[in-house]
Amino acid sequence: MQITLKDIAKKTGVSVTAVSKVLNNRYIRIGKNKRDEIEKSAKELGYTPNIIALGLFSKATKSVGIILPEINTLFYPEISYYIEIQLAKNGYQTIICSSEDNANYEKKHIENLLARQVDALIVIPEKTNKNYEVFKSICSKHIPIVFVDRYFGQDLPSYVVTDNYLSVRNGVSKILNGKIANIFYVGGKNRTYVLDERINGLKDEAKENGFQLGNENIYFTDFGRENIYNTCLTIFKRGISNSLIFLESNRIVMGLLDAAYQFNFSIPDDIQIIGFDVFNPNLVTAQDFKVLKKITKPFPVIKQPIKKIADTAATYILEQLSGKNKETIHTKLLAEVIMGENNSFVL
């Protein structure tokens, strides 16, 4: 049975209004002994406040909606994990939704979260940005909102993202040398603004070092190990010994290793690779262990500052909610380049 304010009022012999004001720390002329009695009775009866009712009164529900494009990778759940910790420390609960990178699902989640009267939104937007007008409308209503990881070049909403362009340039500049004969880019067919920033960073850094990254050196594929394998086979058939392959995501690595196994290429002896984020090998079969051995030394990675992105976004939302910061922010954070000798992945 749900214990109500009325139950506490009956037990303590005061009005429901008096109980409400005491339990919500609002001003009321009441003696200390009676105040203590009300608080003790609430605890003994197991009273829990009605969050929705409190929200109607205070116009704040102490909740924040988080929308992710997917939850079946390590990257997005890790961001939401750090955001949730930061918000929880400040008394906020989170409601996490997955848009499945679909504009219609994203819009539906936004509508549902706002109907629940969440105090703010933290969104990793779906790739097409079809809901931009929805987000503009949210900003016009002064509901705190921030994009994380992805943005689309517009001023609204606020965003906290990796500086993909400079991070790529920093990473690639550390490994380009006289031994590199050619450069290739492998990424997913589904493009976003930030992923194209990675291509532009690679193109500009390659050009500065005397390489031309033409369309024939850029390969887009559907994510999926077999698709990546076939794409990398096509690249390897060109005879690319001493080449650098830039991987848009280290989700590509296992498919690339399958192709390297077929050609008996080893990494980094025959081919050098660098990719975004830590490589987590998908080891299911005995063959997976064989192809993994094609990595003879740890390779460099561009590690996004996941915790810093999450903490910055959460802090911004908290400042918005407290009234400390009403400005729009556009924050780009540099990724950390972890060279092979410092890579924690050991074969």
Short mmCIF file of N, CA and C in Angstrom, two decimals, residues 91-217:
data_model
loop_
_atom_site.label_atom_id
_atom_site.label_comp_id
_atom_site.label_asym_id
_atom_site.label_seq_id
_atom_site.Cartn_x
_atom_site.Cartn_y
_atom_site.Cartn_z
N GLY A 91 22.03 14.69 -7.62
CA GLY A 91 20.63 14.43 -7.29
C GLY A 91 19.70 14.22 -8.47
N TYR A 92 20.25 14.00 -9.67
CA TYR A 92 19.42 13.81 -10.86
C TYR A 92 19.41 12.35 -11.30
N GLN A 93 18.23 11.88 -11.67
CA GLN A 93 18.10 10.57 -12.28
C GLN A 93 18.13 10.70 -13.79
N THR A 94 18.52 9.63 -14.48
CA THR A 94 18.58 9.66 -15.94
C THR A 94 17.62 8.64 -16.52
N ILE A 95 17.05 9.00 -17.64
CA ILE A 95 16.22 8.07 -18.43
C ILE A 95 16.94 7.90 -19.77
N ILE A 96 17.40 6.69 -20.04
CA ILE A 96 18.23 6.44 -21.23
C ILE A 96 17.39 5.74 -22.30
N CYS A 97 17.44 6.29 -23.51
CA CYS A 97 16.70 5.74 -24.65
C CYS A 97 17.66 5.50 -25.82
N SER A 98 17.32 4.55 -26.67
CA SER A 98 18.09 4.31 -27.88
C SER A 98 17.23 4.62 -29.11
N SER A 99 17.76 5.50 -29.96
CA SER A 99 17.02 5.87 -31.17
C SER A 99 17.25 4.88 -32.31
N GLU A 100 18.19 3.95 -32.13
CA GLU A 100 18.60 3.02 -33.18
C GLU A 100 19.04 3.78 -34.44
N ASP A 101 19.56 4.99 -34.22
CA ASP A 101 20.02 5.86 -35.31
C ASP A 101 18.90 6.12 -36.33
N ASN A 102 17.68 6.25 -35.83
CA ASN A 102 16.51 6.43 -36.67
C ASN A 102 15.81 7.72 -36.27
N ALA A 103 15.57 8.59 -37.24
CA ALA A 103 15.00 9.91 -36.94
C ALA A 103 13.61 9.82 -36.32
N ASN A 104 12.79 8.90 -36.80
CA ASN A 104 11.43 8.77 -36.26
C ASN A 104 11.45 8.30 -34.81
N TYR A 105 12.31 7.31 -34.52
CA TYR A 105 12.43 6.83 -33.14
C TYR A 105 12.96 7.94 -32.23
N GLU A 106 13.92 8.69 -32.75
CA GLU A 106 14.50 9.78 -31.96
C GLU A 106 13.43 10.80 -31.61
N LYS A 107 12.63 11.19 -32.59
CA LYS A 107 11.58 12.18 -32.34
C LYS A 107 10.58 11.66 -31.31
N LYS A 108 10.23 10.38 -31.42
CA LYS A 108 9.28 9.80 -30.48
C LYS A 108 9.85 9.81 -29.05
N HIS A 109 11.13 9.48 -28.93
CA HIS A 109 11.76 9.52 -27.60
C HIS A 109 11.76 10.93 -27.03
N ILE A 110 12.04 11.91 -27.88
CA ILE A 110 12.04 13.31 -27.43
C ILE A 110 10.66 13.68 -26.89
N GLU A 111 9.63 13.33 -27.66
CA GLU A 111 8.25 13.65 -27.25
C GLU A 111 7.90 12.98 -25.93
N ASN A 112 8.28 11.71 -25.77
CA ASN A 112 7.97 10.97 -24.54
C ASN A 112 8.71 11.55 -23.34
N LEU A 113 9.98 11.90 -23.54
CA LEU A 113 10.76 12.45 -22.43
C LEU A 113 10.22 13.81 -21.99
N LEU A 114 9.86 14.64 -22.97
CA LEU A 114 9.31 15.94 -22.62
C LEU A 114 7.94 15.79 -21.96
N ALA A 115 7.18 14.78 -22.38
CA ALA A 115 5.89 14.53 -21.74
C ALA A 115 6.07 14.11 -20.29
N ARG A 116 7.19 13.47 -20.00
CA ARG A 116 7.52 13.08 -18.62
C ARG A 116 8.11 14.25 -17.83
N GLN A 117 8.24 15.38 -18.50
CA GLN A 117 8.72 16.62 -17.88
C GLN A 117 10.16 16.49 -17.38
N VAL A 118 11.02 15.84 -18.17
CA VAL A 118 12.43 15.82 -17.80
C VAL A 118 12.93 17.26 -17.80
N ASP A 119 13.92 17.52 -16.97
CA ASP A 119 14.43 18.88 -16.83
C ASP A 119 15.38 19.28 -17.94
N ALA A 120 15.99 18.29 -18.60
CA ALA A 120 16.98 18.59 -19.64
C ALA A 120 17.17 17.36 -20.53
N LEU A 121 17.82 17.59 -21.67
CA LEU A 121 18.10 16.51 -22.62
C LEU A 121 19.59 16.51 -22.97
N ILE A 122 20.16 15.30 -23.01
CA ILE A 122 21.51 15.11 -23.54
C ILE A 122 21.38 14.11 -24.68
N VAL A 123 21.78 14.53 -25.88
CA VAL A 123 21.46 13.74 -27.07
C VAL A 123 22.70 13.49 -27.92
N ILE A 124 22.89 12.24 -28.31
CA ILE A 124 23.79 11.92 -29.42
C ILE A 124 22.87 11.74 -30.62
N PRO A 125 22.76 12.75 -31.48
CA PRO A 125 21.71 12.75 -32.50
C PRO A 125 21.91 11.68 -33.57
N GLU A 126 20.80 11.25 -34.15
CA GLU A 126 20.89 10.28 -35.25
C GLU A 126 21.57 10.94 -36.44
N LYS A 127 22.11 10.12 -37.33
CA LYS A 127 23.07 10.58 -38.31
C LYS A 127 22.55 11.57 -39.34
N THR A 128 21.22 11.59 -39.62
CA THR A 128 20.73 12.43 -40.72
C THR A 128 20.39 13.85 -40.30
N ASN A 129 20.22 14.08 -39.00
CA ASN A 129 19.83 15.40 -38.47
C ASN A 129 18.47 15.86 -39.01
N LYS A 130 17.57 14.92 -39.25
CA LYS A 130 16.24 15.27 -39.75
C LYS A 130 15.40 15.99 -38.70
N ASN A 131 15.81 15.87 -37.43
CA ASN A 131 15.02 16.49 -36.35
C ASN A 131 15.60 17.83 -35.91
N TYR A 132 16.37 18.46 -36.77
CA TYR A 132 17.01 19.71 -36.38
C TYR A 132 15.99 20.77 -35.96
N GLU A 133 14.87 20.87 -36.68
CA GLU A 133 13.85 21.86 -36.32
C GLU A 133 13.24 21.54 -34.96
N VAL A 134 13.15 20.25 -34.63
CA VAL A 134 12.67 19.86 -33.30
C VAL A 134 13.61 20.37 -32.22
N PHE A 135 14.91 20.21 -32.48
CA PHE A 135 15.90 20.66 -31.50
C PHE A 135 15.91 22.18 -31.38
N LYS A 136 15.73 22.87 -32.50
CA LYS A 136 15.65 24.33 -32.45
C LYS A 136 14.47 24.78 -31.61
N SER A 137 13.35 24.06 -31.75
CA SER A 137 12.16 24.40 -30.97
C SER A 137 12.41 24.21 -29.48
N ILE A 138 13.13 23.13 -29.13
CA ILE A 138 13.47 22.88 -27.73
C ILE A 138 14.31 24.03 -27.17
N CYS A 139 15.28 24.47 -27.97
CA CYS A 139 16.14 25.59 -27.54
C CYS A 139 15.32 26.86 -27.35
N SER A 140 14.36 27.08 -28.24
CA SER A 140 13.55 28.31 -28.15
C SER A 140 12.68 28.33 -26.90
N LYS A 141 12.41 27.13 -26.36
CA LYS A 141 11.61 27.03 -25.14
C LYS A 141 12.49 27.05 -23.89
N HIS A 142 13.79 27.23 -24.11
CA HIS A 142 14.77 27.34 -23.02
C HIS A 142 14.84 26.06 -22.17
N ILE A 143 14.61 24.92 -22.82
CA ILE A 143 14.83 23.63 -22.15
C ILE A 143 16.30 23.28 -22.35
N PRO A 144 17.06 23.08 -21.29
CA PRO A 144 18.49 22.79 -21.45
C PRO A 144 18.71 21.53 -22.30
N ILE A 145 19.58 21.64 -23.29
CA ILE A 145 19.88 20.52 -24.18
C ILE A 145 21.31 20.65 -24.68
N VAL A 146 21.98 19.53 -24.83
CA VAL A 146 23.33 19.54 -25.38
C VAL A 146 23.53 18.29 -26.24
N PHE A 147 24.15 18.47 -27.40
CA PHE A 147 24.57 17.35 -28.24
C PHE A 147 25.91 16.83 -27.72
N VAL A 148 26.11 15.54 -27.81
CA VAL A 148 27.36 14.90 -27.42
C VAL A 148 27.83 14.02 -28.57
N ASP A 149 29.13 14.04 -28.85
CA ASP A 149 29.79 13.20 -29.85
C ASP A 149 29.50 13.64 -31.29
N ARG A 150 28.24 13.88 -31.62
CA ARG A 150 27.89 14.31 -32.97
C ARG A 150 27.31 15.72 -32.94
N TYR A 151 27.57 16.45 -34.01
CA TYR A 151 26.92 17.75 -34.22
C TYR A 151 26.89 17.96 -35.72
N PHE A 152 26.26 19.05 -36.17
CA PHE A 152 26.05 19.20 -37.61
C PHE A 152 26.46 20.56 -38.14
N GLY A 153 27.31 21.26 -37.39
CA GLY A 153 27.85 22.51 -37.88
C GLY A 153 27.00 23.73 -37.59
N GLN A 154 25.76 23.52 -37.08
CA GLN A 154 24.91 24.67 -36.76
C GLN A 154 25.22 25.19 -35.36
N ASP A 155 24.74 26.40 -35.08
CA ASP A 155 24.98 27.02 -33.78
C ASP A 155 24.17 26.36 -32.67
N LEU A 156 23.01 25.81 -33.01
CA LEU A 156 22.13 25.19 -32.02
C LEU A 156 21.99 23.70 -32.30
N PRO A 157 21.83 22.90 -31.26
CA PRO A 157 21.99 23.23 -29.84
C PRO A 157 23.48 23.34 -29.47
N SER A 158 23.73 23.49 -28.17
CA SER A 158 25.10 23.40 -27.67
C SER A 158 25.65 22.01 -27.96
N TYR A 159 26.98 21.90 -28.04
CA TYR A 159 27.55 20.57 -28.26
C TYR A 159 28.90 20.43 -27.56
N VAL A 160 29.22 19.17 -27.23
CA VAL A 160 30.52 18.79 -26.69
C VAL A 160 30.95 17.56 -27.48
N VAL A 161 32.01 17.71 -28.27
CA VAL A 161 32.42 16.64 -29.18
C VAL A 161 33.95 16.53 -29.21
N THR A 162 34.42 15.45 -29.79
CA THR A 162 35.84 15.32 -30.09
C THR A 162 36.18 16.22 -31.26
N ASP A 163 37.35 16.84 -31.23
CA ASP A 163 37.83 17.58 -32.39
C ASP A 163 38.39 16.55 -33.37
N ASN A 164 37.50 16.01 -34.20
CA ASN A 164 37.86 14.91 -35.08
C ASN A 164 38.92 15.31 -36.11
N TYR A 165 38.80 16.50 -36.64
CA TYR A 165 39.74 16.96 -37.66
C TYR A 165 41.16 17.03 -37.11
N LEU A 166 41.35 17.79 -36.02
CA LEU A 166 42.70 17.94 -35.46
C LEU A 166 43.23 16.65 -34.85
N SER A 167 42.33 15.85 -34.27
CA SER A 167 42.77 14.59 -33.66
C SER A 167 43.33 13.64 -34.71
N VAL A 168 42.69 13.60 -35.88
CA VAL A 168 43.21 12.77 -36.97
C VAL A 168 44.56 13.30 -37.43
N ARG A 169 44.66 14.59 -37.62
CA ARG A 169 45.92 15.16 -38.06
C ARG A 169 47.05 14.87 -37.07
N ASN A 170 46.75 15.03 -35.79
CA ASN A 170 47.76 14.75 -34.77
C ASN A 170 48.20 13.30 -34.80
N GLY A 171 47.24 12.39 -34.94
CA GLY A 171 47.57 10.97 -34.92
C GLY A 171 48.38 10.55 -36.14
N VAL A 172 47.94 10.97 -37.30
CA VAL A 172 48.60 10.56 -38.54
C VAL A 172 49.99 11.19 -38.66
N SER A 173 50.14 12.42 -38.17
CA SER A 173 51.44 13.10 -38.28
C SER A 173 52.53 12.35 -37.52
N LYS A 174 52.14 11.59 -36.51
CA LYS A 174 53.12 10.89 -35.69
C LYS A 174 53.66 9.63 -36.36
N ILE A 175 52.99 9.14 -37.42
CA ILE A 175 53.43 7.88 -38.02
C ILE A 175 53.80 7.99 -39.50
N LEU A 176 53.53 9.15 -40.11
CA LEU A 176 53.95 9.31 -41.49
C LEU A 176 55.47 9.45 -41.56
N ASN A 177 56.09 8.63 -42.38
CA ASN A 177 57.55 8.67 -42.52
C ASN A 177 57.94 8.17 -43.91
N GLY A 178 59.20 8.06 -44.17
CA GLY A 178 59.69 7.66 -45.49
C GLY A 178 59.31 6.26 -45.90
N LYS A 179 58.90 5.42 -44.94
CA LYS A 179 58.54 4.04 -45.26
C LYS A 179 57.13 3.91 -45.83
N ILE A 180 56.29 4.93 -45.61
CA ILE A 180 54.91 4.87 -46.08
C ILE A 180 54.86 5.17 -47.57
N ALA A 181 54.29 4.23 -48.34
CA ALA A 181 54.21 4.40 -49.79
C ALA A 181 52.86 4.95 -50.23
N ASN A 182 51.80 4.67 -49.47
CA ASN A 182 50.47 5.11 -49.86
C ASN A 182 49.57 5.16 -48.62
N ILE A 183 48.45 5.88 -48.73
CA ILE A 183 47.52 6.03 -47.61
C ILE A 183 46.11 5.68 -48.08
N PHE A 184 45.40 4.92 -47.25
CA PHE A 184 44.02 4.55 -47.55
C PHE A 184 43.12 4.87 -46.36
N TYR A 185 41.84 5.09 -46.66
CA TYR A 185 40.85 5.36 -45.62
C TYR A 185 39.75 4.31 -45.75
N VAL A 186 39.38 3.68 -44.63
CA VAL A 186 38.28 2.73 -44.62
C VAL A 186 37.27 3.18 -43.57
N GLY A 187 36.02 3.38 -44.00
CA GLY A 187 34.97 3.82 -43.09
C GLY A 187 33.63 3.25 -43.47
N GLY A 188 32.61 3.62 -42.71
CA GLY A 188 31.26 3.11 -42.95
C GLY A 188 30.52 3.91 -44.01
N LYS A 189 29.56 3.26 -44.66
CA LYS A 189 28.76 3.92 -45.70
C LYS A 189 27.86 5.00 -45.11
N ASN A 190 27.40 4.79 -43.90
CA ASN A 190 26.54 5.79 -43.26
C ASN A 190 27.40 6.94 -42.74
N ARG A 191 27.28 8.09 -43.39
CA ARG A 191 28.15 9.21 -43.10
C ARG A 191 27.49 10.20 -42.15
N THR A 192 28.32 10.86 -41.36
CA THR A 192 27.87 11.96 -40.51
C THR A 192 28.85 13.12 -40.68
N TYR A 193 28.45 14.26 -40.17
CA TYR A 193 29.29 15.45 -40.27
C TYR A 193 30.66 15.21 -39.62
N VAL A 194 30.66 14.57 -38.45
CA VAL A 194 31.93 14.38 -37.74
C VAL A 194 32.82 13.34 -38.42
N LEU A 195 32.21 12.34 -39.05
CA LEU A 195 33.02 11.34 -39.76
C LEU A 195 33.68 11.95 -40.98
N ASP A 196 32.98 12.85 -41.64
CA ASP A 196 33.60 13.54 -42.78
C ASP A 196 34.73 14.46 -42.32
N GLU A 197 34.64 14.96 -41.09
CA GLU A 197 35.75 15.74 -40.54
C GLU A 197 37.01 14.87 -40.43
N ARG A 198 36.82 13.59 -40.14
CA ARG A 198 37.97 12.68 -40.06
C ARG A 198 38.62 12.51 -41.43
N ILE A 199 37.81 12.37 -42.46
CA ILE A 199 38.37 12.27 -43.81
C ILE A 199 39.13 13.54 -44.16
N ASN A 200 38.54 14.70 -43.88
CA ASN A 200 39.19 15.97 -44.21
C ASN A 200 40.50 16.13 -43.46
N GLY A 201 40.53 15.70 -42.21
CA GLY A 201 41.77 15.76 -41.45
C GLY A 201 42.84 14.89 -42.07
N LEU A 202 42.46 13.69 -42.51
CA LEU A 202 43.43 12.78 -43.13
C LEU A 202 43.91 13.35 -44.47
N LYS A 203 42.99 13.89 -45.26
CA LYS A 203 43.38 14.47 -46.56
C LYS A 203 44.39 15.60 -46.38
N ASP A 204 44.11 16.50 -45.44
CA ASP A 204 44.98 17.66 -45.26
C ASP A 204 46.34 17.25 -44.70
N GLU A 205 46.36 16.30 -43.77
CA GLU A 205 47.64 15.87 -43.22
C GLU A 205 48.45 15.10 -44.26
N ALA A 206 47.75 14.30 -45.07
CA ALA A 206 48.44 13.57 -46.14
C ALA A 206 49.04 14.54 -47.15
N LYS A 207 48.27 15.55 -47.53
CA LYS A 207 48.74 16.53 -48.50
C LYS A 207 49.96 17.27 -47.99
N GLU A 208 49.94 17.62 -46.71
CA GLU A 208 51.07 18.34 -46.13
C GLU A 208 52.34 17.49 -46.13
N ASN A 209 52.16 16.18 -46.18
CA ASN A 209 53.31 15.27 -46.18
C ASN A 209 53.59 14.67 -47.56
N GLY A 210 53.02 15.30 -48.59
CA GLY A 210 53.35 14.89 -49.96
C GLY A 210 52.51 13.77 -50.54
N PHE A 211 51.37 13.44 -49.91
CA PHE A 211 50.48 12.40 -50.43
C PHE A 211 49.19 13.03 -50.93
N GLN A 212 48.62 12.43 -51.96
CA GLN A 212 47.32 12.85 -52.44
C GLN A 212 46.31 11.75 -52.13
N LEU A 213 45.34 12.08 -51.30
CA LEU A 213 44.31 11.09 -50.94
C LEU A 213 43.11 11.30 -51.85
N GLY A 214 43.11 10.59 -52.99
CA GLY A 214 42.01 10.71 -53.94
C GLY A 214 40.87 9.76 -53.61
N ASN A 215 39.80 9.86 -54.39
CA ASN A 215 38.64 9.01 -54.15
C ASN A 215 38.98 7.52 -54.26
N GLU A 216 40.00 7.21 -55.09
CA GLU A 216 40.39 5.81 -55.24
C GLU A 216 41.06 5.24 -54.00
N ASN A 217 41.39 6.11 -53.07
CA ASN A 217 42.02 5.67 -51.82
C ASN A 217 41.05 5.68 -50.64
#
